[in-house]
Structures are given as C-alpha cells and as structure tokens.
mmCIF file of C-alpha atoms and ligand atoms in Angstrom:
data_model
loop_
_atom_site.group_PDB
_atom_site.id
_atom_site.type_symbol
_atom_site.label_atom_id
_atom_site.label_comp_id
_atom_site.label_asym_id
_atom_site.label_seq_id
_atom_site.Cartn_x
_atom_site.Cartn_y
_atom_site.Cartn_z
ATOM 1 C CA UNK N 112 188.691 51.305 66.480
ATOM 2 C CA UNK N 113 191.139 48.500 67.132
ATOM 3 C CA UNK N 114 192.581 47.300 70.446
ATOM 4 C CA UNK N 115 196.276 46.773 71.096
ATOM 5 C CA UNK N 116 196.764 43.031 70.785
ATOM 6 C CA UNK N 117 198.568 40.978 73.421
ATOM 7 C CA UNK N 118 201.461 38.948 71.956
ATOM 8 C CA UNK N 119 200.091 35.582 70.983
ATOM 9 C CA UNK N 120 201.710 32.327 69.906
ATOM 10 C CA UNK N 121 198.915 31.948 67.353
ATOM 11 C CA UNK N 122 200.839 34.243 65.026
ATOM 12 C CA UNK N 123 204.211 32.522 65.317
ATOM 13 C CA UNK N 124 205.492 30.930 62.123
ATOM 14 C CA UNK N 125 206.010 27.198 62.407
ATOM 15 C CA UNK N 126 206.557 24.051 60.345
ATOM 16 C CA UNK N 127 204.331 21.169 59.365
ATOM 17 C CA UNK N 128 206.477 18.442 57.842
ATOM 18 C CA UNK N 129 208.049 20.058 54.796
ATOM 19 C CA UNK N 130 205.702 23.079 54.905
ATOM 20 C CA UNK N 131 206.492 26.483 56.399
ATOM 21 C CA UNK N 132 203.347 27.908 58.006
ATOM 22 C CA UNK N 133 203.259 31.684 58.574
ATOM 23 C CA UNK N 134 201.049 31.240 61.659
ATOM 24 C CA UNK N 135 199.434 28.525 63.786
ATOM 25 C CA UNK N 136 195.864 29.168 62.631
ATOM 26 C CA UNK N 137 194.279 26.455 60.508
ATOM 27 C CA UNK N 138 191.033 26.774 58.588
ATOM 28 C CA UNK N 139 188.986 23.731 59.673
ATOM 29 C CA UNK N 140 187.262 21.680 56.952
ATOM 30 C CA UNK N 141 183.834 23.151 56.169
ATOM 31 C CA UNK N 142 181.386 21.459 53.826
ATOM 32 C CA UNK N 143 179.678 24.159 51.743
ATOM 33 C CA UNK N 144 177.948 22.164 48.973
ATOM 34 C CA UNK N 145 179.205 24.372 46.131
ATOM 35 C CA UNK N 146 180.474 21.569 43.839
ATOM 36 C CA UNK N 147 178.628 20.488 40.707
ATOM 37 C CA UNK N 148 176.166 17.608 40.877
ATOM 38 C CA UNK N 149 179.012 15.413 39.566
ATOM 39 C CA UNK N 150 181.295 16.404 42.463
ATOM 40 C CA UNK N 151 183.483 18.657 40.315
ATOM 41 C CA UNK N 152 184.729 21.729 42.246
ATOM 42 C CA UNK N 153 183.430 24.943 40.695
ATOM 43 C CA UNK N 154 185.376 28.187 40.039
ATOM 44 C CA UNK N 155 183.566 29.939 42.915
ATOM 45 C CA UNK N 156 185.331 27.526 45.280
ATOM 46 C CA UNK N 157 188.692 28.821 44.032
ATOM 47 C CA UNK N 158 187.594 32.356 44.896
ATOM 48 C CA UNK N 159 186.380 31.339 48.368
ATOM 49 C CA UNK N 160 189.543 29.486 49.337
ATOM 50 C CA UNK N 161 191.901 32.067 47.805
ATOM 51 C CA UNK N 162 190.193 34.721 49.966
ATOM 52 C CA UNK N 163 191.266 32.681 53.017
ATOM 53 C CA UNK N 164 194.858 31.972 51.909
ATOM 54 C CA UNK N 165 196.397 33.840 54.874
ATOM 55 C CA UNK N 166 195.503 30.890 57.131
ATOM 56 C CA UNK N 167 198.602 29.005 58.253
ATOM 57 C CA UNK N 168 196.986 25.991 56.594
ATOM 58 C CA UNK N 169 193.633 25.462 54.895
ATOM 59 C CA UNK N 170 192.058 22.047 55.249
ATOM 60 C CA UNK N 171 189.609 21.976 52.360
ATOM 61 C CA UNK N 172 186.152 20.576 52.944
ATOM 62 C CA UNK N 173 185.279 16.890 52.929
ATOM 63 C CA UNK N 174 185.754 15.367 49.471
ATOM 64 C CA UNK N 175 184.465 11.918 48.576
ATOM 65 C CA UNK N 176 187.005 9.221 47.693
ATOM 66 C CA UNK N 177 184.523 6.989 45.815
ATOM 67 C CA UNK N 178 180.988 7.227 44.466
ATOM 68 C CA UNK N 179 179.229 5.323 47.243
ATOM 69 C CA UNK N 180 180.865 7.453 49.951
ATOM 70 C CA UNK N 181 178.980 10.595 48.946
ATOM 71 C CA UNK N 182 177.020 12.078 51.831
ATOM 72 C CA UNK N 183 174.899 14.982 50.579
ATOM 73 C CA UNK N 184 174.146 16.756 47.271
ATOM 74 C CA UNK N 185 176.880 18.936 45.734
ATOM 75 C CA UNK N 186 179.709 17.563 47.856
ATOM 76 C CA UNK N 187 183.024 17.731 46.013
ATOM 77 C CA UNK N 188 184.722 14.459 45.099
ATOM 78 C CA UNK N 189 188.245 13.369 44.245
ATOM 79 C CA UNK N 190 187.943 10.083 42.372
ATOM 80 C CA UNK N 191 188.131 11.004 38.683
ATOM 81 C CA UNK N 192 190.091 13.242 36.310
ATOM 82 C CA UNK N 193 187.407 15.956 36.201
ATOM 83 C CA UNK N 194 187.570 16.227 40.001
ATOM 84 C CA UNK N 195 191.359 16.569 39.838
ATOM 85 C CA UNK N 196 191.097 19.307 37.203
ATOM 86 C CA UNK N 197 188.476 21.183 39.219
ATOM 87 C CA UNK N 198 190.506 21.006 42.424
ATOM 88 C CA UNK N 199 193.661 22.081 40.566
ATOM 89 C CA UNK N 200 191.961 25.417 39.839
ATOM 90 C CA UNK N 201 191.367 25.790 43.568
ATOM 91 C CA UNK N 202 194.896 24.907 44.696
ATOM 92 C CA UNK N 203 196.410 27.139 41.982
ATOM 93 C CA UNK N 204 194.315 30.079 43.190
ATOM 94 C CA UNK N 205 195.305 29.489 46.829
ATOM 95 C CA UNK N 206 198.988 29.100 45.936
ATOM 96 C CA UNK N 207 198.863 32.334 43.919
ATOM 97 C CA UNK N 208 197.758 34.077 47.133
ATOM 98 C CA UNK N 209 200.607 32.447 49.085
ATOM 99 C CA UNK N 210 198.501 29.748 50.819
ATOM 100 C CA UNK N 211 198.889 26.047 51.588
ATOM 101 C CA UNK N 212 196.180 23.418 51.466
ATOM 102 C CA UNK N 213 195.326 19.881 52.529
ATOM 103 C CA UNK N 214 192.147 18.120 51.345
ATOM 104 C CA UNK N 215 189.907 16.182 53.717
ATOM 105 C CA UNK N 216 188.880 12.718 52.489
ATOM 106 C CA UNK N 217 185.457 11.697 53.748
ATOM 107 C CA UNK N 218 183.442 8.547 53.142
ATOM 108 C CA UNK N 219 179.986 9.023 54.643
ATOM 109 C CA UNK N 220 179.163 5.353 55.217
ATOM 110 C CA UNK N 221 175.576 5.302 56.496
ATOM 111 C CA UNK N 222 175.460 9.112 56.221
ATOM 112 C CA UNK N 223 174.291 8.956 52.628
ATOM 113 C CA UNK N 224 171.256 8.260 50.497
ATOM 114 C CA UNK N 225 170.618 6.607 47.108
ATOM 115 C CA UNK N 226 169.100 9.915 45.919
ATOM 116 C CA UNK N 227 172.441 11.621 46.613
ATOM 117 C CA UNK N 228 174.960 9.063 45.327
ATOM 118 C CA UNK N 229 172.814 6.840 43.094
ATOM 119 C CA UNK N 230 173.963 3.905 45.244
ATOM 120 C CA UNK N 231 172.868 2.149 48.423
ATOM 121 C CA UNK N 232 175.104 3.413 51.268
ATOM 122 C CA UNK N 233 177.510 0.928 52.844
ATOM 123 C CA UNK N 234 178.553 0.738 56.493
ATOM 124 C CA UNK N 235 180.218 -1.624 58.977
ATOM 125 C CA UNK N 236 176.761 -2.954 59.945
ATOM 126 C CA UNK N 237 173.195 -2.470 58.705
ATOM 127 C CA UNK N 238 172.382 0.168 61.324
ATOM 128 C CA UNK N 239 170.653 3.235 59.846
ATOM 129 C CA UNK N 240 171.331 6.846 60.761
ATOM 130 C CA UNK N 241 168.687 7.739 63.378
ATOM 131 C CA UNK N 242 167.908 11.007 61.585
ATOM 132 C CA UNK N 243 166.455 12.164 58.316
ATOM 133 C CA UNK N 244 168.961 13.135 55.651
ATOM 134 C CA UNK N 245 169.158 16.010 53.187
ATOM 135 C CA UNK N 246 168.576 15.027 49.527
ATOM 136 C CA UNK N 247 167.863 17.069 46.379
ATOM 137 C CA UNK N 248 164.155 16.418 46.989
ATOM 138 C CA UNK N 249 164.255 17.613 50.619
ATOM 139 C CA UNK N 250 164.834 15.709 53.871
ATOM 140 C CA UNK N 251 164.099 11.990 53.704
ATOM 141 C CA UNK N 252 164.149 9.025 56.060
ATOM 142 C CA UNK N 253 167.577 7.386 56.201
ATOM 143 C CA UNK N 254 167.979 3.989 54.564
ATOM 144 C CA UNK N 255 169.425 0.831 56.107
ATOM 145 C CA UNK N 256 173.016 0.665 54.792
ATOM 146 C CA UNK N 257 174.443 -2.518 53.302
ATOM 147 C CA UNK N 258 177.013 -4.260 55.518
ATOM 148 C CA UNK N 259 180.470 -4.056 53.973
ATOM 149 C CA UNK N 260 182.045 -7.325 52.854
ATOM 150 C CA UNK N 261 185.786 -7.951 53.057
ATOM 151 C CA UNK N 262 185.977 -7.088 49.344
ATOM 152 C CA UNK N 263 184.220 -3.778 50.064
ATOM 153 C CA UNK N 264 186.702 -3.092 52.854
ATOM 154 C CA UNK N 265 189.705 -3.852 50.630
ATOM 155 C CA UNK N 266 188.395 -1.748 47.753
ATOM 156 C CA UNK N 267 187.505 1.172 50.043
ATOM 157 C CA UNK N 268 191.015 1.185 51.506
ATOM 158 C CA UNK N 269 192.361 1.241 47.932
ATOM 159 C CA UNK N 270 189.935 4.046 47.003
ATOM 160 C CA UNK N 271 191.254 6.206 49.859
ATOM 161 C CA UNK N 272 194.825 5.637 48.665
ATOM 162 C CA UNK N 273 193.884 6.478 45.054
ATOM 163 C CA UNK N 274 191.990 9.584 46.190
ATOM 164 C CA UNK N 275 195.060 10.723 48.126
ATOM 165 C CA UNK N 276 197.204 10.333 44.988
ATOM 166 C CA UNK N 277 194.586 12.324 43.067
ATOM 167 C CA UNK N 278 194.710 15.061 45.704
ATOM 168 C CA UNK N 279 198.471 15.375 45.331
ATOM 169 C CA UNK N 280 198.046 15.453 41.521
ATOM 170 C CA UNK N 281 195.513 18.245 42.051
ATOM 171 C CA UNK N 282 198.145 20.310 43.875
ATOM 172 C CA UNK N 283 197.277 19.664 47.527
ATOM 173 C CA UNK N 284 200.169 19.515 49.985
ATOM 174 C CA UNK N 285 198.492 16.548 51.639
ATOM 175 C CA UNK N 286 195.227 14.976 52.789
ATOM 176 C CA UNK N 287 193.336 14.647 56.035
ATOM 177 C CA UNK N 288 191.674 11.277 56.611
ATOM 178 C CA UNK N 289 188.283 11.965 58.208
ATOM 179 C CA UNK N 290 187.679 9.591 61.098
ATOM 180 C CA UNK N 291 185.467 12.049 62.992
ATOM 181 C CA UNK N 292 181.861 13.235 63.222
ATOM 182 C CA UNK N 293 180.081 9.946 62.615
ATOM 183 C CA UNK N 294 181.257 9.175 59.096
ATOM 184 C CA UNK N 295 182.398 5.755 57.857
ATOM 185 C CA UNK N 296 185.679 5.512 59.757
ATOM 186 C CA UNK N 297 184.044 6.686 62.973
ATOM 187 C CA UNK N 298 181.207 4.185 62.354
ATOM 188 C CA UNK N 299 183.784 1.384 62.381
ATOM 189 C CA UNK N 300 185.191 2.573 65.728
ATOM 190 C CA UNK N 301 181.861 3.051 67.556
ATOM 191 C CA UNK N 302 180.089 0.165 69.271
ATOM 192 C CA UNK N 303 176.578 1.262 68.305
ATOM 193 C CA UNK N 304 177.344 1.331 64.555
ATOM 194 C CA UNK N 305 179.782 -1.587 64.387
ATOM 195 C CA UNK N 306 178.068 -4.866 65.296
ATOM 196 C CA UNK N 307 180.507 -7.006 63.307
ATOM 197 C CA UNK N 308 181.823 -10.260 64.679
ATOM 198 C CA UNK N 309 184.761 -10.564 62.247
ATOM 199 C CA UNK N 310 188.263 -9.046 62.463
ATOM 200 C CA UNK N 311 186.835 -5.540 61.852
ATOM 201 C CA UNK N 312 184.472 -5.536 64.828
ATOM 202 C CA UNK N 313 184.129 -6.667 68.430
ATOM 203 C CA UNK N 314 187.152 -5.651 70.487
ATOM 204 C CA UNK N 315 188.739 -2.201 70.346
ATOM 205 C CA UNK N 316 191.563 -3.724 68.271
ATOM 206 C CA UNK N 317 188.966 -4.972 65.791
ATOM 207 C CA UNK N 318 187.032 -1.714 65.603
ATOM 208 C CA UNK N 319 190.100 0.457 64.950
ATOM 209 C CA UNK N 320 191.496 -1.953 62.323
ATOM 210 C CA UNK N 321 189.781 -0.332 59.308
ATOM 211 C CA UNK N 322 190.903 3.168 60.311
ATOM 212 C CA UNK N 323 194.490 1.979 60.761
ATOM 213 C CA UNK N 324 194.423 0.213 57.374
ATOM 214 C CA UNK N 325 193.067 3.319 55.610
ATOM 215 C CA UNK N 326 195.632 5.620 57.208
ATOM 216 C CA UNK N 327 198.515 3.259 56.474
ATOM 217 C CA UNK N 328 197.439 2.805 52.836
ATOM 218 C CA UNK N 329 197.136 6.559 52.344
ATOM 219 C CA UNK N 330 200.513 7.130 54.016
ATOM 220 C CA UNK N 331 202.089 4.530 51.755
ATOM 221 C CA UNK N 332 200.492 6.132 48.688
ATOM 222 C CA UNK N 333 201.670 9.718 49.197
ATOM 223 C CA UNK N 334 204.128 9.640 52.124
ATOM 224 C CA UNK N 335 203.179 9.882 55.808
ATOM 225 C CA UNK N 336 204.296 13.498 56.152
ATOM 226 C CA UNK N 337 201.494 14.479 53.774
ATOM 227 C CA UNK N 338 198.775 12.741 55.805
ATOM 228 C CA UNK N 339 196.713 13.996 58.742
ATOM 229 C CA UNK N 340 193.972 12.232 60.699
ATOM 230 C CA UNK N 341 190.867 13.885 62.164
ATOM 231 C CA UNK N 342 189.130 12.386 65.207
ATOM 232 C CA UNK N 343 186.275 13.514 67.457
ATOM 233 C CA UNK N 344 186.469 11.496 70.679
ATOM 234 C CA UNK N 345 183.119 11.312 72.434
ATOM 235 C CA UNK N 346 181.317 13.409 69.823
ATOM 236 C CA UNK N 347 177.786 12.052 69.347
ATOM 237 C CA UNK N 348 177.186 13.784 66.014
ATOM 238 C CA UNK N 349 175.401 11.666 63.375
ATOM 239 C CA UNK N 350 174.029 9.286 65.998
ATOM 240 C CA UNK N 351 177.415 7.966 67.195
ATOM 241 C CA UNK N 352 177.772 6.324 70.601
ATOM 242 C CA UNK N 353 181.313 5.003 70.828
ATOM 243 C CA UNK N 354 180.711 3.097 74.043
ATOM 244 C CA UNK N 355 184.352 2.983 75.095
ATOM 245 C CA UNK N 356 185.866 6.306 74.102
ATOM 246 C CA UNK N 357 188.545 6.022 76.802
ATOM 247 C CA UNK N 358 189.918 2.826 75.236
ATOM 248 C CA UNK N 359 189.449 3.496 71.512
ATOM 249 C CA UNK N 360 191.605 6.580 71.123
ATOM 250 C CA UNK N 361 194.636 5.500 73.152
ATOM 251 C CA UNK N 362 194.630 2.259 71.122
ATOM 252 C CA UNK N 363 194.308 4.133 67.817
ATOM 253 C CA UNK N 364 197.118 6.491 68.754
ATOM 254 C CA UNK N 365 199.368 3.656 69.840
ATOM 255 C CA UNK N 366 198.737 1.895 66.520
ATOM 256 C CA UNK N 367 199.616 5.017 64.488
ATOM 257 C CA UNK N 368 202.205 6.753 66.676
ATOM 258 C CA UNK N 369 205.174 5.452 64.665
ATOM 259 C CA UNK N 370 203.665 6.108 61.223
ATOM 260 C CA UNK N 371 205.216 9.595 60.964
ATOM 261 C CA UNK N 372 201.932 11.318 60.066
ATOM 262 C CA UNK N 373 201.849 15.065 59.417
ATOM 263 C CA UNK N 374 199.353 15.600 62.236
ATOM 264 C CA UNK N 375 196.499 14.426 64.401
ATOM 265 C CA UNK N 376 193.484 16.785 64.457
ATOM 266 C CA UNK N 377 191.043 16.704 67.394
ATOM 267 C CA UNK N 378 187.557 18.151 67.019
ATOM 268 C CA UNK N 379 186.049 19.901 70.054
ATOM 269 C CA UNK N 380 189.329 19.678 71.933
ATOM 270 C CA UNK N 381 189.062 20.699 75.569
ATOM 271 C CA UNK N 382 192.344 21.368 77.412
ATOM 272 C CA UNK N 383 190.697 20.499 80.758
ATOM 273 C CA UNK N 384 189.684 17.003 79.617
ATOM 274 C CA UNK N 385 191.942 14.176 80.803
ATOM 275 C CA UNK N 386 191.519 12.454 77.400
ATOM 276 C CA UNK N 387 192.892 15.518 75.610
ATOM 277 C CA UNK N 388 195.874 15.571 77.953
ATOM 278 C CA UNK N 389 196.441 11.832 77.502
ATOM 279 C CA UNK N 390 196.284 12.147 73.726
ATOM 280 C CA UNK N 391 198.773 15.027 73.813
ATOM 281 C CA UNK N 392 201.182 12.923 75.862
ATOM 282 C CA UNK N 393 200.805 9.859 73.662
ATOM 283 C CA UNK N 394 200.887 11.512 70.223
ATOM 284 C CA UNK N 395 204.496 12.184 69.223
ATOM 285 C CA UNK N 396 203.743 14.475 66.278
ATOM 286 C CA UNK N 397 201.936 17.695 65.483
ATOM 287 C CA UNK N 398 198.559 18.106 67.182
ATOM 288 C CA UNK N 399 195.881 20.363 65.692
ATOM 289 C CA UNK N 400 193.137 21.251 68.153
ATOM 290 C CA UNK N 401 189.694 22.541 67.219
ATOM 291 C CA UNK N 402 188.372 24.301 70.361
ATOM 292 C CA UNK N 403 185.173 23.166 72.031
ATOM 293 C CA UNK N 404 183.094 26.146 70.973
ATOM 294 C CA UNK N 405 179.849 24.381 70.108
ATOM 295 C CA UNK N 406 178.877 23.972 66.493
ATOM 296 C CA UNK N 407 175.306 25.253 66.666
ATOM 297 C CA UNK N 408 176.150 27.977 69.180
ATOM 298 C CA UNK N 409 176.836 31.598 68.235
ATOM 299 C CA UNK N 410 180.488 32.272 67.445
ATOM 300 C CA UNK N 411 182.295 33.799 70.451
ATOM 301 C CA UNK N 412 183.227 37.458 69.918
ATOM 302 C CA UNK N 413 186.920 36.544 69.562
ATOM 303 C CA UNK N 414 186.128 33.680 67.136
ATOM 304 C CA UNK N 415 187.912 31.194 69.412
ATOM 305 C CA UNK N 416 191.216 33.045 69.890
ATOM 306 C CA UNK N 417 191.239 32.718 73.677
ATOM 307 C CA UNK N 418 190.194 29.052 73.531
ATOM 308 C CA UNK N 419 192.926 28.462 70.952
ATOM 309 C CA UNK N 420 195.578 30.089 73.114
ATOM 310 C CA UNK N 421 194.541 27.901 76.063
ATOM 311 C CA UNK N 422 194.941 24.839 73.847
ATOM 312 C CA UNK N 423 198.400 25.978 72.717
ATOM 313 C CA UNK N 424 199.334 26.341 76.392
ATOM 314 C CA UNK N 425 198.035 22.798 76.954
ATOM 315 C CA UNK N 426 200.341 21.417 74.274
ATOM 316 C CA UNK N 427 198.510 21.765 70.954
ATOM 317 C CA UNK N 428 200.738 22.907 68.071
ATOM 318 C CA UNK N 429 198.134 24.375 65.719
ATOM 319 C CA UNK N 430 194.588 25.658 66.263
ATOM 320 C CA UNK N 431 191.817 25.093 63.764
ATOM 321 C CA UNK N 432 188.782 27.358 63.557
ATOM 322 C CA UNK N 433 185.786 26.733 61.352
ATOM 323 C CA UNK N 434 183.003 29.300 61.436
ATOM 324 C CA UNK N 435 185.377 32.181 62.232
ATOM 325 C CA UNK N 436 187.199 31.534 58.937
ATOM 326 C CA UNK N 437 183.882 30.988 57.150
ATOM 327 C CA UNK N 438 182.749 34.515 58.059
ATOM 328 C CA UNK N 439 186.151 36.245 58.023
ATOM 329 C CA UNK N 440 188.350 35.737 54.958
ATOM 330 C CA UNK N 441 191.054 37.835 56.696
ATOM 331 C CA UNK N 442 190.605 36.166 60.099
ATOM 332 C CA UNK N 443 194.333 36.024 60.823
ATOM 333 C CA UNK N 444 194.730 39.786 60.342
ATOM 334 C CA UNK N 445 191.586 40.574 62.318
ATOM 335 C CA UNK N 446 192.736 38.476 65.271
ATOM 336 C CA UNK N 447 196.249 39.904 65.034
ATOM 337 C CA UNK N 448 195.051 43.517 65.370
ATOM 338 C CA UNK N 449 192.139 42.734 67.703
ATOM 339 C CA UNK N 450 189.539 43.913 65.186
ATOM 340 C CA UNK N 451 185.877 42.939 65.448
ATOM 341 C CA UNK N 452 184.827 39.838 63.540
ATOM 342 C CA UNK N 453 182.053 39.350 61.028
ATOM 343 C CA UNK N 454 179.451 37.009 62.498
ATOM 344 C CA UNK N 455 178.102 34.076 60.478
ATOM 345 C CA UNK N 456 175.070 35.291 58.555
ATOM 346 C CA UNK N 457 172.812 33.796 55.878
ATOM 347 C CA UNK N 458 172.802 30.485 57.775
ATOM 348 C CA UNK N 459 170.316 29.103 55.275
ATOM 349 C CA UNK N 460 173.090 29.560 52.669
ATOM 350 C CA UNK N 461 175.668 27.506 54.564
ATOM 351 C CA UNK N 462 174.981 24.355 52.591
ATOM 352 C CA UNK N 463 173.504 25.817 49.391
ATOM 353 C CA UNK N 464 175.200 27.005 46.203
ATOM 354 C CA UNK N 465 175.987 30.592 45.282
ATOM 355 C CA UNK N 466 177.986 33.604 46.423
ATOM 356 C CA UNK N 467 175.679 34.738 49.239
ATOM 357 C CA UNK N 468 177.145 33.819 52.597
ATOM 358 C CA UNK N 469 180.125 32.298 50.771
ATOM 359 C CA UNK N 470 182.418 34.689 48.897
ATOM 360 C CA UNK N 471 180.730 37.945 49.978
ATOM 361 C CA UNK N 472 182.046 38.355 53.548
ATOM 362 C CA UNK N 473 183.970 41.668 53.705
ATOM 363 C CA UNK N 474 187.619 41.953 54.679
ATOM 364 C CA UNK N 475 188.555 44.429 57.394
ATOM 365 C CA UNK N 476 189.723 47.207 55.079
ATOM 366 C CA UNK N 477 186.434 47.073 53.179
ATOM 367 C CA UNK N 478 184.414 46.950 56.399
ATOM 368 C CA UNK N 479 186.267 49.987 57.832
ATOM 369 C CA UNK N 480 185.888 51.898 54.556
ATOM 370 C CA UNK N 481 182.147 51.148 54.625
ATOM 371 C CA UNK N 482 181.875 52.333 58.244
ATOM 372 C CA UNK N 483 183.739 55.615 57.616
ATOM 373 C CA UNK N 484 181.578 56.332 54.550
ATOM 374 C CA UNK N 485 178.413 56.086 56.652
HETATM 375 C C1 LIG I 598 179.137 24.668 57.711
HETATM 376 C C2 LIG I 598 179.980 23.615 58.395
HETATM 377 C C3 LIG I 598 180.516 22.582 57.632
HETATM 378 C C4 LIG I 598 181.353 21.623 58.221
HETATM 379 N N1 LIG I 598 181.924 20.650 57.441
HETATM 380 C C5 LIG I 598 182.842 19.806 57.963
HETATM 381 C C6 LIG I 598 183.557 18.896 57.124
HETATM 382 O O1 LIG I 598 183.417 18.860 55.894
HETATM 383 N N2 LIG I 598 184.431 18.048 57.725
HETATM 384 C C7 LIG I 598 184.650 18.068 59.081
HETATM 385 O O2 LIG I 598 185.458 17.279 59.588
HETATM 386 N N3 LIG I 598 184.010 18.945 59.892
HETATM 387 C C8 LIG I 598 183.143 19.825 59.356
HETATM 388 N N4 LIG I 598 182.542 20.774 60.157
HETATM 389 C C9 LIG I 598 183.020 20.943 61.536
HETATM 390 C C10 LIG I 598 184.095 22.035 61.593
HETATM 391 O O3 LIG I 598 185.288 21.619 60.961
HETATM 392 C C11 LIG I 598 184.425 22.427 63.054
HETATM 393 O O4 LIG I 598 184.891 21.287 63.718
HETATM 394 C C12 LIG I 598 183.199 22.998 63.771
HETATM 395 O O5 LIG I 598 182.604 24.031 63.008
HETATM 396 C C13 LIG I 598 183.574 23.571 65.161
HETATM 397 O O6 LIG I 598 184.587 24.555 65.012
HETATM 398 P P1 LIG I 598 184.231 26.136 65.099
HETATM 399 O O7 LIG I 598 183.546 26.348 66.418
HETATM 400 O O8 LIG I 598 185.568 26.828 65.011
HETATM 401 O O9 LIG I 598 183.325 26.466 63.948
HETATM 402 C C14 LIG I 598 181.648 21.692 59.612
HETATM 403 C C15 LIG I 598 181.063 22.721 60.378
HETATM 404 C C16 LIG I 598 180.251 23.672 59.791
HETATM 405 C C17 LIG I 598 179.705 24.797 60.641
#
C-alpha cells in the first residue's frame, strides 16, 4: 500500500554549480569502515554507492587527506595512487547509474590513535579526546596529540589541496571540506581544543584562520565551484565546546562568502534557530541542511522528509539525509511515492566490514515482491 504523495520541492531538479541535480536530496557523508587497512576503497563500496545513485548528490564518506589524519581503522584515504584507483572504481559505478558524487575530506586531528594510523595524532593543542577510541585491538584510552607547528599547518593545508586534486582525478565532481563534528578543523575553531597563543589561536579571527586557509587552498587547487564546506555549529560531538558559537560562524561565513564555493553544509540544522536563519541570510551560495533528527535516535518514520521540507521553506536549497539513505538505497523513490522506509538494522555492522547492513538493504520493488509472496 502506498499513500498519495503531496507535491514536494524535495523532488524538484536543480543545479549545483555546473551539475544538474535531478532532486534536492543529498546523501550525507557516512563513515562505514569498508576500506582496506591501507585506506584503499574496496569493490563493495562501488556496489553500495551505485545502489544509492538516485540521490541528487552523494557526498561520499570521510576520506583522509594524509596519513596522520586517519581517525579509525578501515577509513578510506585519498593521498596516494592506489587510493585514487580504488575511488575511481566507485565513481565509475555511480556514474554508470546516472549519479553524481563529491568526496568528504576529513583530518581527524586528536580523533585518532597511533594503532590506527601508525603515527602520533596532531592537533591545534595537546588536549586529548575525553573519550576512548576504537582501534583494531578494541577501544583504548585516547592519547595526548602533538601540537601542530607552523610547518605542520603549512603541510596540512597543502595535503588538503593535493587530496582534492586526487579526488578530481578519481572522478569526483568535487570535495567537501569537513570542518564539523569535532575533527581537526573544528578543533581549531573551538576554544576548548585550541589553546594556541599564535596567529592560529586566541581570537575568533585566529581560530578560524586554519579553516579559511584550507578552504582557500582547496578552492585554488580544483576551482571553488567544486568545493563544499561542512560545519556543525554548537555540536558537542567528540568533546567539542566551541565557547563562542555565535561569533565563530558569522566570522567564518564572512571570510568565505566571496570565495564562490559550491555550497555550505550545516549538520543538525534547525529552521527555528536564530543562528540557522542568520547563516542563511549571510551565506550567498547554496546551503545544504542536514535536519536535526538526532544521530543516536531512531529514524523518524518519514526518514526526515517533513524536517527537510521545513528547512527548504526556511531557505535551505538542498537537504541531506544520512541514516535514511544508509537503510534505503532507493530513498528518493520511496519518499516520492510515500512508501514505508527500511529502518536501520544490524547497528553493530555500521562500522564493520562486509555486506551485512551495507549492500543488503532491499529496494522497494524487492520488498513489495517479498511481501506479496508471503
Ligand atoms: C554511520 C554514520 C557515519 C557517519 N559518518 C560521517 C562522516 O564520515 N562525516 C560526517 O561529516 N558525518 C558523518 N555522520 C553524520 C551524518 O552525516 C549525519 O549528519 C547524521 O547521521 C545525522 O543525519 P541523519 O539523521 O539524516 O542520519 C555519520 C553518521 C552515521 C550514522
């Protein structure tokens, strides 16, 4: 049984820089730990993403731009030729199904462990993650990261630019710079993780400097209309306490407003929040909003459709959904016809290799065929 759907702007075609998007639904980046131990994307990842090619845009999961930036085991990377070759298989498979893809670039900073990367994590200041961290040998205490020198900062900016060039070589339409969810760029912006007294710390202007330099270097490397930026204002994930959220993001947006970026992507966007409204007014380009659905909460029955429509009404241009796409390869079609959604299952398989809970979610036609056979 399907319900008659109300007309929805979610299914309108639109543009993103040079790209034509068939709808306004974006698959949010979702780390799934299916790469090889060397960070090389595996063929199963091509299958998974190709299954989801009907998204207006796929933002592929966080990929590491240099060795020390690796967060957890089996995270894909994008800093050598083998990574490029592995990702090319993925982008080819998605293109063959008519899809479009950006790649998220993530440096974990203090969210990392020598048992995962083989290196001591680096961060703006030697402030450890106040949580244990997943390693191949199980959860371990976090280590105190090494404070980044100016040479580290320069080379990391260059690594992001090189990773972006690699992503384009691998067939991605662009990259998303990850400045959200407590990873390195967010660590530079937050007061509790950035205790620096040099030009990269202290005032808001100092704490946003590294993010601005990374974004500008990436934009210069591959063209600004191929570059997005993800932020999570006020999100305390990974032990972040920004301190002055209300000042950081307006300053960041002012610094980048004229760069001509492809988009700004807000995690846990809430249309009723004054900060969301201020960001919408100040950001001149495309805004992708990820609704405030709660990460650890059960998925709402409509996967976030209603929340997404409210955000479109409040000025967002595109809506990203994470877990709804994870569990529904044909999410766009299901939402279009008002069909029931698969719920996330096999949670213990979210961050572990293999097909279970990854490539084995049924599409609607298969689910209906199964139901009528019973
Ligand atoms: C399994 C899983 C992996 C995630 N990995 C990433 C990631 O690699 N990069 C990122 O920015 N956010 C990541 N997120 C956050 C999602 O992109 C999204 O913001 C979050 O799931 C909330 O959206 P939703 O309610 O539509 O799922 C992840 C979330 C989940 C559940």
